[in-house]
């Protein structure tokens, strides 16, 4: 009988994924207890860090399978140098992340969280909220998630504009740079991938362009935003509010963001039963396809 293939997770796997892997692979949690010379797959979430030093400790590694779509912590050049594949769970969480983005935005505009807190504390008289319909909506990054956000936001929008690497075949208006996008938006959604090009892309200048009536919504990565600049802009009233699912140093969230004009979420974009089940199934499908000699459905070329 052929022994099961050894796979490694650097941290505990979610309950939706662990049982599926346990039945088909020899799963090891943590590098110290793994048979490093036999590990052929590395499995982890979108925040997993994979660099050349780690790869050097795993001489038999063939594939990195991400439980998510973010892979900014993976050194793809180092993988390519070894011929190691990278696969993600593409398409499994798009709708849920887009739903949360709209929910965060509406919660900020209509003060839903702050009003809930007021009522639970025995209050009733609260400040007026802001109308969502008729706002100018900008989206930074028009991949699958950006497009899904745009489709949901379009019925609200007086104008819907976006910034991406290049114009897309979509009915929305393209703007070439982020600062211009912010200046022409009342609401700025962030849906771009993290990386060197987008690190702190939303800085003090972009926030100033967004302006006092502007709202920032981030469901991408905390690294896209200069968090100190955001805190200063909120404290000084230079933007109207923010809806944040991601942060610079998760799970740490600065107390300065605990404000009525900010709605906070603990990186829950994909956290639905449907999405997590689909993500787990695709991790397994990626591994099964690879070890069967086929192309994984979520392969990143």
PDB file of C-alpha atoms in Angstrom:
ATOM      1  CA  UNK A   1       0.000   0.000   0.000  1.00  0.00           C
ATOM      2  CA  UNK A   2       1.367   3.410  -0.995  1.00  0.00           C
ATOM      3  CA  UNK A   3       1.947   5.628   2.059  1.00  0.00           C
ATOM      4  CA  UNK A   4      -0.047   8.885   2.128  1.00  0.00           C
ATOM      5  CA  UNK A   5       1.558  12.036   0.804  1.00  0.00           C
ATOM      6  CA  UNK A   6       2.954  14.299   3.523  1.00  0.00           C
ATOM      7  CA  UNK A   7       1.657  17.863   3.609  1.00  0.00           C
ATOM      8  CA  UNK A   8       2.526  20.637   6.023  1.00  0.00           C
ATOM      9  CA  UNK A   9       0.502  23.431   7.574  1.00  0.00           C
ATOM     10  CA  UNK A  10       2.508  26.029   9.467  1.00  0.00           C
ATOM     11  CA  UNK A  11      -0.455  26.790  11.760  1.00  0.00           C
ATOM     12  CA  UNK A  12      -3.690  24.979  12.682  1.00  0.00           C
ATOM     13  CA  UNK A  13      -6.071  24.520   9.756  1.00  0.00           C
ATOM     14  CA  UNK A  14      -9.692  25.698   9.848  1.00  0.00           C
ATOM     15  CA  UNK A  15     -12.323  23.177  10.858  1.00  0.00           C
ATOM     16  CA  UNK A  16     -13.804  23.319   7.364  1.00  0.00           C
ATOM     17  CA  UNK A  17     -10.535  22.123   5.817  1.00  0.00           C
ATOM     18  CA  UNK A  18      -8.738  19.871   8.302  1.00  0.00           C
ATOM     19  CA  UNK A  19     -11.134  16.861   8.108  1.00  0.00           C
ATOM     20  CA  UNK A  20     -11.066  16.853   4.302  1.00  0.00           C
ATOM     21  CA  UNK A  21      -7.285  16.704   4.240  1.00  0.00           C
ATOM     22  CA  UNK A  22      -7.017  14.165   7.047  1.00  0.00           C
ATOM     23  CA  UNK A  23      -8.767  11.526   5.004  1.00  0.00           C
ATOM     24  CA  UNK A  24      -6.425  11.750   2.024  1.00  0.00           C
ATOM     25  CA  UNK A  25      -3.058  13.120   3.180  1.00  0.00           C
ATOM     26  CA  UNK A  26      -0.670  12.813   6.098  1.00  0.00           C
ATOM     27  CA  UNK A  27      -1.126  16.286   7.508  1.00  0.00           C
ATOM     28  CA  UNK A  28       1.490  17.794   9.825  1.00  0.00           C
ATOM     29  CA  UNK A  29       0.939  20.986  11.816  1.00  0.00           C
ATOM     30  CA  UNK A  30       4.083  22.984  12.462  1.00  0.00           C
ATOM     31  CA  UNK A  31       7.502  22.729  10.907  1.00  0.00           C
ATOM     32  CA  UNK A  32       9.189  21.227  13.970  1.00  0.00           C
ATOM     33  CA  UNK A  33       7.110  18.036  13.951  1.00  0.00           C
ATOM     34  CA  UNK A  34       7.032  17.513  10.169  1.00  0.00           C
ATOM     35  CA  UNK A  35       9.199  15.095   8.187  1.00  0.00           C
ATOM     36  CA  UNK A  36      10.748  17.957   6.242  1.00  0.00           C
ATOM     37  CA  UNK A  37      12.496  15.799   3.674  1.00  0.00           C
ATOM     38  CA  UNK A  38       9.164  14.201   2.700  1.00  0.00           C
ATOM     39  CA  UNK A  39       6.786  17.180   2.714  1.00  0.00           C
ATOM     40  CA  UNK A  40       5.445  17.627  -0.817  1.00  0.00           C
ATOM     41  CA  UNK A  41       2.765  20.287  -0.187  1.00  0.00           C
ATOM     42  CA  UNK A  42       2.491  23.359   1.983  1.00  0.00           C
ATOM     43  CA  UNK A  43      -1.031  24.455   2.937  1.00  0.00           C
ATOM     44  CA  UNK A  44      -2.023  27.692   4.677  1.00  0.00           C
ATOM     45  CA  UNK A  45      -4.058  30.873   4.674  1.00  0.00           C
ATOM     46  CA  UNK A  46      -3.552  34.035   2.693  1.00  0.00           C
ATOM     47  CA  UNK A  47      -1.294  35.523   5.367  1.00  0.00           C
ATOM     48  CA  UNK A  48       1.184  32.636   5.193  1.00  0.00           C
ATOM     49  CA  UNK A  49       4.810  33.697   4.691  1.00  0.00           C
ATOM     50  CA  UNK A  50       6.798  31.528   2.292  1.00  0.00           C
ATOM     51  CA  UNK A  51      10.334  32.612   1.446  1.00  0.00           C
ATOM     52  CA  UNK A  52      13.518  31.031   0.120  1.00  0.00           C
ATOM     53  CA  UNK A  53      14.727  30.167   3.621  1.00  0.00           C
ATOM     54  CA  UNK A  54      11.602  28.142   4.316  1.00  0.00           C
ATOM     55  CA  UNK A  55      11.784  26.441   0.936  1.00  0.00           C
ATOM     56  CA  UNK A  56      15.364  25.386   1.657  1.00  0.00           C
ATOM     57  CA  UNK A  57      14.076  23.408   4.638  1.00  0.00           C
ATOM     58  CA  UNK A  58      11.566  21.542   2.462  1.00  0.00           C
ATOM     59  CA  UNK A  59      13.579  19.861  -0.297  1.00  0.00           C
ATOM     60  CA  UNK A  60      10.686  17.702  -1.589  1.00  0.00           C
ATOM     61  CA  UNK A  61       8.127  20.515  -1.806  1.00  0.00           C
ATOM     62  CA  UNK A  62       6.101  20.586  -5.034  1.00  0.00           C
ATOM     63  CA  UNK A  63       3.103  22.856  -4.396  1.00  0.00           C
ATOM     64  CA  UNK A  64       1.953  25.666  -2.110  1.00  0.00           C
ATOM     65  CA  UNK A  65      -1.835  25.561  -1.745  1.00  0.00           C
ATOM     66  CA  UNK A  66      -3.355  28.739  -0.321  1.00  0.00           C
ATOM     67  CA  UNK A  67      -6.669  28.595   1.551  1.00  0.00           C
ATOM     68  CA  UNK A  68      -7.727  31.977   0.157  1.00  0.00           C
ATOM     69  CA  UNK A  69      -6.836  34.264  -2.737  1.00  0.00           C
ATOM     70  CA  UNK A  70      -4.215  36.542  -1.191  1.00  0.00           C
ATOM     71  CA  UNK A  71      -0.659  35.355  -1.710  1.00  0.00           C
ATOM     72  CA  UNK A  72       1.399  38.485  -1.095  1.00  0.00           C
ATOM     73  CA  UNK A  73       3.428  36.649   1.565  1.00  0.00           C
ATOM     74  CA  UNK A  74       4.682  34.096  -0.953  1.00  0.00           C
ATOM     75  CA  UNK A  75       7.991  34.674  -2.736  1.00  0.00           C
ATOM     76  CA  UNK A  76       6.889  33.598  -6.194  1.00  0.00           C
ATOM     77  CA  UNK A  77      10.373  34.026  -7.648  1.00  0.00           C
ATOM     78  CA  UNK A  78      11.736  31.575  -5.090  1.00  0.00           C
ATOM     79  CA  UNK A  79       8.976  29.118  -5.975  1.00  0.00           C
ATOM     80  CA  UNK A  80       9.652  29.476  -9.687  1.00  0.00           C
ATOM     81  CA  UNK A  81      13.352  28.851  -9.164  1.00  0.00           C
ATOM     82  CA  UNK A  82      12.477  25.468  -7.668  1.00  0.00           C
ATOM     83  CA  UNK A  83       9.592  24.696 -10.049  1.00  0.00           C
ATOM     84  CA  UNK A  84       7.124  24.737  -7.148  1.00  0.00           C
ATOM     85  CA  UNK A  85       3.503  25.402  -8.031  1.00  0.00           C
ATOM     86  CA  UNK A  86       1.273  27.983  -6.348  1.00  0.00           C
ATOM     87  CA  UNK A  87      -2.493  27.503  -6.200  1.00  0.00           C
ATOM     88  CA  UNK A  88      -5.253  29.600  -4.624  1.00  0.00           C
ATOM     89  CA  UNK A  89      -8.982  29.173  -4.081  1.00  0.00           C
ATOM     90  CA  UNK A  90      -9.964  31.520  -6.906  1.00  0.00           C
ATOM     91  CA  UNK A  91     -13.640  32.362  -7.292  1.00  0.00           C
ATOM     92  CA  UNK A  92     -14.778  30.815  -4.016  1.00  0.00           C
ATOM     93  CA  UNK A  93     -15.046  33.957  -1.880  1.00  0.00           C
ATOM     94  CA  UNK A  94     -15.688  36.775  -4.356  1.00  0.00           C
ATOM     95  CA  UNK A  95     -19.366  37.273  -3.634  1.00  0.00           C
ATOM     96  CA  UNK A  96     -18.982  37.140   0.139  1.00  0.00           C
ATOM     97  CA  UNK A  97     -16.155  39.691   0.237  1.00  0.00           C
ATOM     98  CA  UNK A  98     -18.153  42.017  -2.021  1.00  0.00           C
ATOM     99  CA  UNK A  99     -21.226  41.628   0.182  1.00  0.00           C
ATOM    100  CA  UNK A 100     -19.214  42.582   3.249  1.00  0.00           C
ATOM    101  CA  UNK A 101     -17.727  45.615   1.483  1.00  0.00           C
ATOM    102  CA  UNK A 102     -21.200  46.991   0.784  1.00  0.00           C
ATOM    103  CA  UNK A 103     -22.313  46.146   4.310  1.00  0.00           C
ATOM    104  CA  UNK A 104     -19.387  48.015   5.846  1.00  0.00           C
ATOM    105  CA  UNK A 105     -20.077  51.034   3.659  1.00  0.00           C
ATOM    106  CA  UNK A 106     -23.769  51.193   4.534  1.00  0.00           C
ATOM    107  CA  UNK A 107     -22.975  50.653   8.206  1.00  0.00           C
ATOM    108  CA  UNK A 108     -20.683  53.696   8.141  1.00  0.00           C
ATOM    109  CA  UNK A 109     -23.017  55.955   6.159  1.00  0.00           C
ATOM    110  CA  UNK A 110     -26.134  55.093   8.202  1.00  0.00           C
ATOM    111  CA  UNK A 111     -24.317  54.801  11.572  1.00  0.00           C
ATOM    112  CA  UNK A 112     -25.725  51.300  12.040  1.00  0.00           C
ATOM    113  CA  UNK A 113     -23.146  50.103  14.573  1.00  0.00           C
ATOM    114  CA  UNK A 114     -23.038  53.364  16.513  1.00  0.00           C
ATOM    115  CA  UNK A 115     -26.837  53.552  16.627  1.00  0.00           C
ATOM    116  CA  UNK A 116     -27.088  49.937  17.756  1.00  0.00           C
ATOM    117  CA  UNK A 117     -24.655  50.692  20.552  1.00  0.00           C
ATOM    118  CA  UNK A 118     -26.656  53.775  21.543  1.00  0.00           C
ATOM    119  CA  UNK A 119     -29.950  51.890  21.721  1.00  0.00           C
ATOM    120  CA  UNK A 120     -28.404  49.044  23.728  1.00  0.00           C
ATOM    121  CA  UNK A 121     -27.177  51.674  26.179  1.00  0.00           C
ATOM    122  CA  UNK A 122     -30.664  53.096  26.638  1.00  0.00           C
ATOM    123  CA  UNK A 123     -30.258  55.969  24.199  1.00  0.00           C
ATOM    124  CA  UNK A 124     -32.548  57.068  21.397  1.00  0.00           C
ATOM    125  CA  UNK A 125     -31.511  60.500  20.154  1.00  0.00           C
ATOM    126  CA  UNK A 126     -28.544  60.057  17.804  1.00  0.00           C
ATOM    127  CA  UNK A 127     -26.847  62.257  15.187  1.00  0.00           C
ATOM    128  CA  UNK A 128     -28.192  62.324  11.660  1.00  0.00           C
ATOM    129  CA  UNK A 129     -26.683  59.814   9.272  1.00  0.00           C
ATOM    130  CA  UNK A 130     -25.687  60.261   5.633  1.00  0.00           C
ATOM    131  CA  UNK A 131     -27.535  59.253   2.474  1.00  0.00           C
ATOM    132  CA  UNK A 132     -25.912  56.385   0.576  1.00  0.00           C
ATOM    133  CA  UNK A 133     -27.824  56.737  -2.686  1.00  0.00           C
ATOM    134  CA  UNK A 134     -26.377  59.201  -5.168  1.00  0.00           C
ATOM    135  CA  UNK A 135     -22.783  58.999  -3.985  1.00  0.00           C
ATOM    136  CA  UNK A 136     -19.798  58.973  -6.333  1.00  0.00           C
ATOM    137  CA  UNK A 137     -18.205  55.578  -5.887  1.00  0.00           C
ATOM    138  CA  UNK A 138     -14.582  54.706  -6.668  1.00  0.00           C
ATOM    139  CA  UNK A 139     -13.009  51.267  -6.686  1.00  0.00           C
ATOM    140  CA  UNK A 140      -9.266  50.641  -6.507  1.00  0.00           C
ATOM    141  CA  UNK A 141      -8.586  47.302  -8.191  1.00  0.00           C
ATOM    142  CA  UNK A 142     -10.997  45.746 -10.665  1.00  0.00           C
ATOM    143  CA  UNK A 143     -10.281  42.055 -10.406  1.00  0.00           C
ATOM    144  CA  UNK A 144     -13.053  39.620  -9.576  1.00  0.00           C
ATOM    145  CA  UNK A 145     -13.763  41.140  -6.155  1.00  0.00           C
ATOM    146  CA  UNK A 146     -13.570  44.714  -7.433  1.00  0.00           C
ATOM    147  CA  UNK A 147     -16.050  43.913 -10.198  1.00  0.00           C
ATOM    148  CA  UNK A 148     -18.403  42.231  -7.738  1.00  0.00           C
ATOM    149  CA  UNK A 149     -18.287  45.306  -5.493  1.00  0.00           C
ATOM    150  CA  UNK A 150     -18.926  47.547  -8.492  1.00  0.00           C
ATOM    151  CA  UNK A 151     -21.953  45.512  -9.571  1.00  0.00           C
ATOM    152  CA  UNK A 152     -23.450  45.833  -6.088  1.00  0.00           C
ATOM    153  CA  UNK A 153     -22.575  49.512  -5.709  1.00  0.00           C
ATOM    154  CA  UNK A 154     -23.762  50.622  -9.164  1.00  0.00           C
ATOM    155  CA  UNK A 155     -27.466  50.970  -8.216  1.00  0.00           C
ATOM    156  CA  UNK A 156     -26.461  53.410  -5.468  1.00  0.00           C
ATOM    157  CA  UNK A 157     -24.035  55.424  -7.553  1.00  0.00           C
ATOM    158  CA  UNK A 158     -24.365  58.788  -9.216  1.00  0.00           C
ATOM    159  CA  UNK A 159     -21.065  57.904 -10.868  1.00  0.00           C
ATOM    160  CA  UNK A 160     -18.946  54.752 -10.631  1.00  0.00           C
ATOM    161  CA  UNK A 161     -15.256  54.975 -11.456  1.00  0.00           C
ATOM    162  CA  UNK A 162     -12.245  52.728 -10.984  1.00  0.00           C
ATOM    163  CA  UNK A 163      -8.474  52.555 -11.102  1.00  0.00           C
ATOM    164  CA  UNK A 164      -6.659  49.430 -12.276  1.00  0.00           C
ATOM    165  CA  UNK A 165      -3.465  48.575 -14.140  1.00  0.00           C
ATOM    166  CA  UNK A 166      -5.318  49.175 -17.407  1.00  0.00           C
ATOM    167  CA  UNK A 167      -8.870  49.990 -18.586  1.00  0.00           C
ATOM    168  CA  UNK A 168     -11.295  47.064 -18.604  1.00  0.00           C
ATOM    169  CA  UNK A 169     -14.254  46.231 -20.819  1.00  0.00           C
ATOM    170  CA  UNK A 170     -16.817  47.368 -18.260  1.00  0.00           C
ATOM    171  CA  UNK A 171     -19.507  50.069 -18.225  1.00  0.00           C
ATOM    172  CA  UNK A 172     -17.734  52.097 -15.540  1.00  0.00           C
ATOM    173  CA  UNK A 173     -15.332  54.990 -16.014  1.00  0.00           C
ATOM    174  CA  UNK A 174     -11.586  54.388 -15.824  1.00  0.00           C
ATOM    175  CA  UNK A 175      -9.334  56.833 -13.917  1.00  0.00           C
ATOM    176  CA  UNK A 176      -5.609  56.446 -14.404  1.00  0.00           C
ATOM    177  CA  UNK A 177      -4.315  57.119 -10.882  1.00  0.00           C
ATOM    178  CA  UNK A 178      -5.445  56.583  -7.309  1.00  0.00           C
ATOM    179  CA  UNK A 179      -5.239  60.203  -6.162  1.00  0.00           C
ATOM    180  CA  UNK A 180      -7.523  61.326  -8.976  1.00  0.00           C
ATOM    181  CA  UNK A 181      -9.862  58.439  -8.198  1.00  0.00           C
ATOM    182  CA  UNK A 182     -10.061  59.536  -4.553  1.00  0.00           C
ATOM    183  CA  UNK A 183     -10.647  63.174  -5.522  1.00  0.00           C
ATOM    184  CA  UNK A 184     -13.560  62.206  -7.760  1.00  0.00           C
ATOM    185  CA  UNK A 185     -15.100  59.770  -5.234  1.00  0.00           C
ATOM    186  CA  UNK A 186     -17.288  60.124  -2.180  1.00  0.00           C
ATOM    187  CA  UNK A 187     -16.708  56.475  -1.291  1.00  0.00           C
ATOM    188  CA  UNK A 188     -13.434  54.675  -2.030  1.00  0.00           C
ATOM    189  CA  UNK A 189     -13.447  50.876  -1.978  1.00  0.00           C
ATOM    190  CA  UNK A 190     -10.103  49.057  -1.865  1.00  0.00           C
ATOM    191  CA  UNK A 191     -10.010  45.731  -3.709  1.00  0.00           C
ATOM    192  CA  UNK A 192      -6.474  45.686  -5.111  1.00  0.00           C
ATOM    193  CA  UNK A 193      -3.899  43.008  -4.454  1.00  0.00           C
ATOM    194  CA  UNK A 194      -1.183  43.692  -1.904  1.00  0.00           C
ATOM    195  CA  UNK A 195       2.412  44.006  -3.058  1.00  0.00           C
ATOM    196  CA  UNK A 196       5.264  46.445  -3.471  1.00  0.00           C
ATOM    197  CA  UNK A 197       3.296  48.532  -5.980  1.00  0.00           C
ATOM    198  CA  UNK A 198       0.319  48.965  -3.671  1.00  0.00           C
ATOM    199  CA  UNK A 199       2.016  49.139  -0.257  1.00  0.00           C
ATOM    200  CA  UNK A 200       0.619  52.221   1.520  1.00  0.00           C
ATOM    201  CA  UNK A 201      -0.978  53.293  -1.758  1.00  0.00           C
ATOM    202  CA  UNK A 202      -3.627  55.047   0.310  1.00  0.00           C
ATOM    203  CA  UNK A 203      -1.468  57.614   2.043  1.00  0.00           C
ATOM    204  CA  UNK A 204      -2.072  61.080   3.462  1.00  0.00           C
ATOM    205  CA  UNK A 205      -2.310  62.599  -0.021  1.00  0.00           C
ATOM    206  CA  UNK A 206      -4.946  60.114  -1.187  1.00  0.00           C
ATOM    207  CA  UNK A 207      -6.946  60.611   2.008  1.00  0.00           C
ATOM    208  CA  UNK A 208      -6.747  64.382   1.557  1.00  0.00           C
ATOM    209  CA  UNK A 209      -8.061  63.941  -1.987  1.00  0.00           C
ATOM    210  CA  UNK A 210     -10.930  61.791  -0.706  1.00  0.00           C
ATOM    211  CA  UNK A 211     -11.858  64.699   1.517  1.00  0.00           C
ATOM    212  CA  UNK A 212     -14.019  65.561   4.478  1.00  0.00           C
ATOM    213  CA  UNK A 213     -17.148  63.956   3.045  1.00  0.00           C
ATOM    214  CA  UNK A 214     -15.340  60.808   1.910  1.00  0.00           C
ATOM    215  CA  UNK A 215     -15.585  57.266   3.248  1.00  0.00           C
ATOM    216  CA  UNK A 216     -12.874  54.608   2.886  1.00  0.00           C
ATOM    217  CA  UNK A 217     -13.767  50.890   2.774  1.00  0.00           C
ATOM    218  CA  UNK A 218     -10.961  48.314   2.843  1.00  0.00           C
ATOM    219  CA  UNK A 219     -11.653  44.602   2.280  1.00  0.00           C
ATOM    220  CA  UNK A 220      -8.321  43.921   0.534  1.00  0.00           C
ATOM    221  CA  UNK A 221      -5.207  44.044   2.738  1.00  0.00           C
ATOM    222  CA  UNK A 222      -4.197  46.340   5.573  1.00  0.00           C
ATOM    223  CA  UNK A 223      -0.895  47.031   3.830  1.00  0.00           C
ATOM    224  CA  UNK A 224      -2.677  49.053   1.147  1.00  0.00           C
ATOM    225  CA  UNK A 225      -3.317  51.823   3.691  1.00  0.00           C
ATOM    226  CA  UNK A 226      -0.900  53.952   5.674  1.00  0.00           C
ATOM    227  CA  UNK A 227      -2.759  53.225   8.908  1.00  0.00           C
ATOM    228  CA  UNK A 228      -1.154  56.089  10.843  1.00  0.00           C
ATOM    229  CA  UNK A 229      -2.230  58.513   8.121  1.00  0.00           C
ATOM    230  CA  UNK A 230      -5.751  57.091   8.243  1.00  0.00           C
ATOM    231  CA  UNK A 231      -5.930  57.493  12.021  1.00  0.00           C
ATOM    232  CA  UNK A 232      -4.776  61.111  11.716  1.00  0.00           C
ATOM    233  CA  UNK A 233      -7.273  61.848   8.938  1.00  0.00           C
ATOM    234  CA  UNK A 234     -10.140  60.467  11.028  1.00  0.00           C
ATOM    235  CA  UNK A 235      -9.040  62.251  14.204  1.00  0.00           C
ATOM    236  CA  UNK A 236      -8.765  65.578  12.395  1.00  0.00           C
ATOM    237  CA  UNK A 237     -12.019  65.187  10.458  1.00  0.00           C
ATOM    238  CA  UNK A 238     -10.267  65.106   7.096  1.00  0.00           C
ATOM    239  CA  UNK A 239     -12.397  62.143   6.007  1.00  0.00           C
ATOM    240  CA  UNK A 240     -15.914  61.241   7.145  1.00  0.00           C
ATOM    241  CA  UNK A 241     -15.402  57.628   8.136  1.00  0.00           C
ATOM    242  CA  UNK A 242     -14.088  54.171   7.313  1.00  0.00           C
ATOM    243  CA  UNK A 243     -15.220  50.556   7.122  1.00  0.00           C
ATOM    244  CA  UNK A 244     -12.296  48.220   7.744  1.00  0.00           C
ATOM    245  CA  UNK A 245     -12.064  44.436   7.523  1.00  0.00           C
ATOM    246  CA  UNK A 246      -8.252  44.393   7.348  1.00  0.00           C
ATOM    247  CA  UNK A 247      -5.494  46.083   9.314  1.00  0.00           C
ATOM    248  CA  UNK A 248      -1.763  46.751   9.284  1.00  0.00           C
ATOM    249  CA  UNK A 249      -0.814  44.318  12.067  1.00  0.00           C
ATOM    250  CA  UNK A 250      -3.586  41.781  12.500  1.00  0.00           C
ATOM    251  CA  UNK A 251      -5.059  40.923  14.912  1.00  0.00           C
ATOM    252  CA  UNK A 252      -3.930  44.163  16.578  1.00  0.00           C
ATOM    253  CA  UNK A 253      -6.364  47.035  15.976  1.00  0.00           C
ATOM    254  CA  UNK A 254      -5.314  50.432  17.387  1.00  0.00           C
ATOM    255  CA  UNK A 255      -7.654  51.938  19.970  1.00  0.00           C
ATOM    256  CA  UNK A 256      -7.595  55.120  17.863  1.00  0.00           C
ATOM    257  CA  UNK A 257      -9.822  53.297  15.361  1.00  0.00           C
ATOM    258  CA  UNK A 258     -12.490  52.591  17.997  1.00  0.00           C
ATOM    259  CA  UNK A 259     -14.669  55.458  16.817  1.00  0.00           C
ATOM    260  CA  UNK A 260     -18.343  55.940  15.941  1.00  0.00           C
ATOM    261  CA  UNK A 261     -17.401  56.893  12.390  1.00  0.00           C
ATOM    262  CA  UNK A 262     -15.430  53.651  11.876  1.00  0.00           C
ATOM    263  CA  UNK A 263     -16.905  50.171  11.502  1.00  0.00           C
ATOM    264  CA  UNK A 264     -14.481  47.349  12.289  1.00  0.00           C
ATOM    265  CA  UNK A 265     -14.553  43.707  11.210  1.00  0.00           C
ATOM    266  CA  UNK A 266     -11.973  41.010  12.127  1.00  0.00           C
ATOM    267  CA  UNK A 267     -10.930  40.015   8.589  1.00  0.00           C
ATOM    268  CA  UNK A 268     -14.222  38.286   7.865  1.00  0.00           C
ATOM    269  CA  UNK A 269     -14.584  38.808   4.118  1.00  0.00           C
ATOM    270  CA  UNK A 270     -14.699  35.098   3.314  1.00  0.00           C
ATOM    271  CA  UNK A 271     -16.188  34.019   6.636  1.00  0.00           C
ATOM    272  CA  UNK A 272     -19.450  32.452   5.522  1.00  0.00           C
ATOM    273  CA  UNK A 273     -20.356  28.781   5.682  1.00  0.00           C
ATOM    274  CA  UNK A 274     -20.715  28.654   1.905  1.00  0.00           C
ATOM    275  CA  UNK A 275     -17.417  30.367   1.122  1.00  0.00           C
ATOM    276  CA  UNK A 276     -15.330  28.453   3.629  1.00  0.00           C
ATOM    277  CA  UNK A 277     -16.786  25.147   2.442  1.00  0.00           C
ATOM    278  CA  UNK A 278     -16.008  26.047  -1.173  1.00  0.00           C
ATOM    279  CA  UNK A 279     -12.508  27.197  -0.236  1.00  0.00           C
ATOM    280  CA  UNK A 280     -11.773  23.929   1.561  1.00  0.00           C
ATOM    281  CA  UNK A 281     -13.058  21.917  -1.395  1.00  0.00           C
ATOM    282  CA  UNK A 282     -10.836  23.865  -3.778  1.00  0.00           C
ATOM    283  CA  UNK A 283      -7.715  23.392  -1.648  1.00  0.00           C
ATOM    284  CA  UNK A 284      -8.357  19.651  -1.837  1.00  0.00           C
ATOM    285  CA  UNK A 285      -9.068  19.874  -5.582  1.00  0.00           C
ATOM    286  CA  UNK A 286      -5.817  21.771  -6.146  1.00  0.00           C
ATOM    287  CA  UNK A 287      -3.803  19.168  -4.249  1.00  0.00           C
ATOM    288  CA  UNK A 288      -5.590  16.200  -5.805  1.00  0.00           C
ATOM    289  CA  UNK A 289      -5.106  17.549  -9.324  1.00  0.00           C
ATOM    290  CA  UNK A 290      -1.429  18.274  -8.754  1.00  0.00           C
ATOM    291  CA  UNK A 291      -0.633  14.843  -7.357  1.00  0.00           C
ATOM    292  CA  UNK A 292      -2.638  13.206 -10.141  1.00  0.00           C
ATOM    293  CA  UNK A 293      -0.426  14.957 -12.685  1.00  0.00           C
ATOM    294  CA  UNK A 294      -3.119  17.422 -13.737  1.00  0.00           C
ATOM    295  CA  UNK A 295      -3.371  21.207 -13.672  1.00  0.00           C
ATOM    296  CA  UNK A 296      -4.795  22.484 -10.345  1.00  0.00           C
ATOM    297  CA  UNK A 297      -7.940  24.579 -10.971  1.00  0.00           C
ATOM    298  CA  UNK A 298      -6.565  27.450  -8.895  1.00  0.00           C
ATOM    299  CA  UNK A 299      -3.044  27.423 -10.313  1.00  0.00           C
ATOM    300  CA  UNK A 300      -1.206  30.766 -10.466  1.00  0.00           C
ATOM    301  CA  UNK A 301       1.002  30.751 -13.552  1.00  0.00           C
TER     302      UNK A 301
END
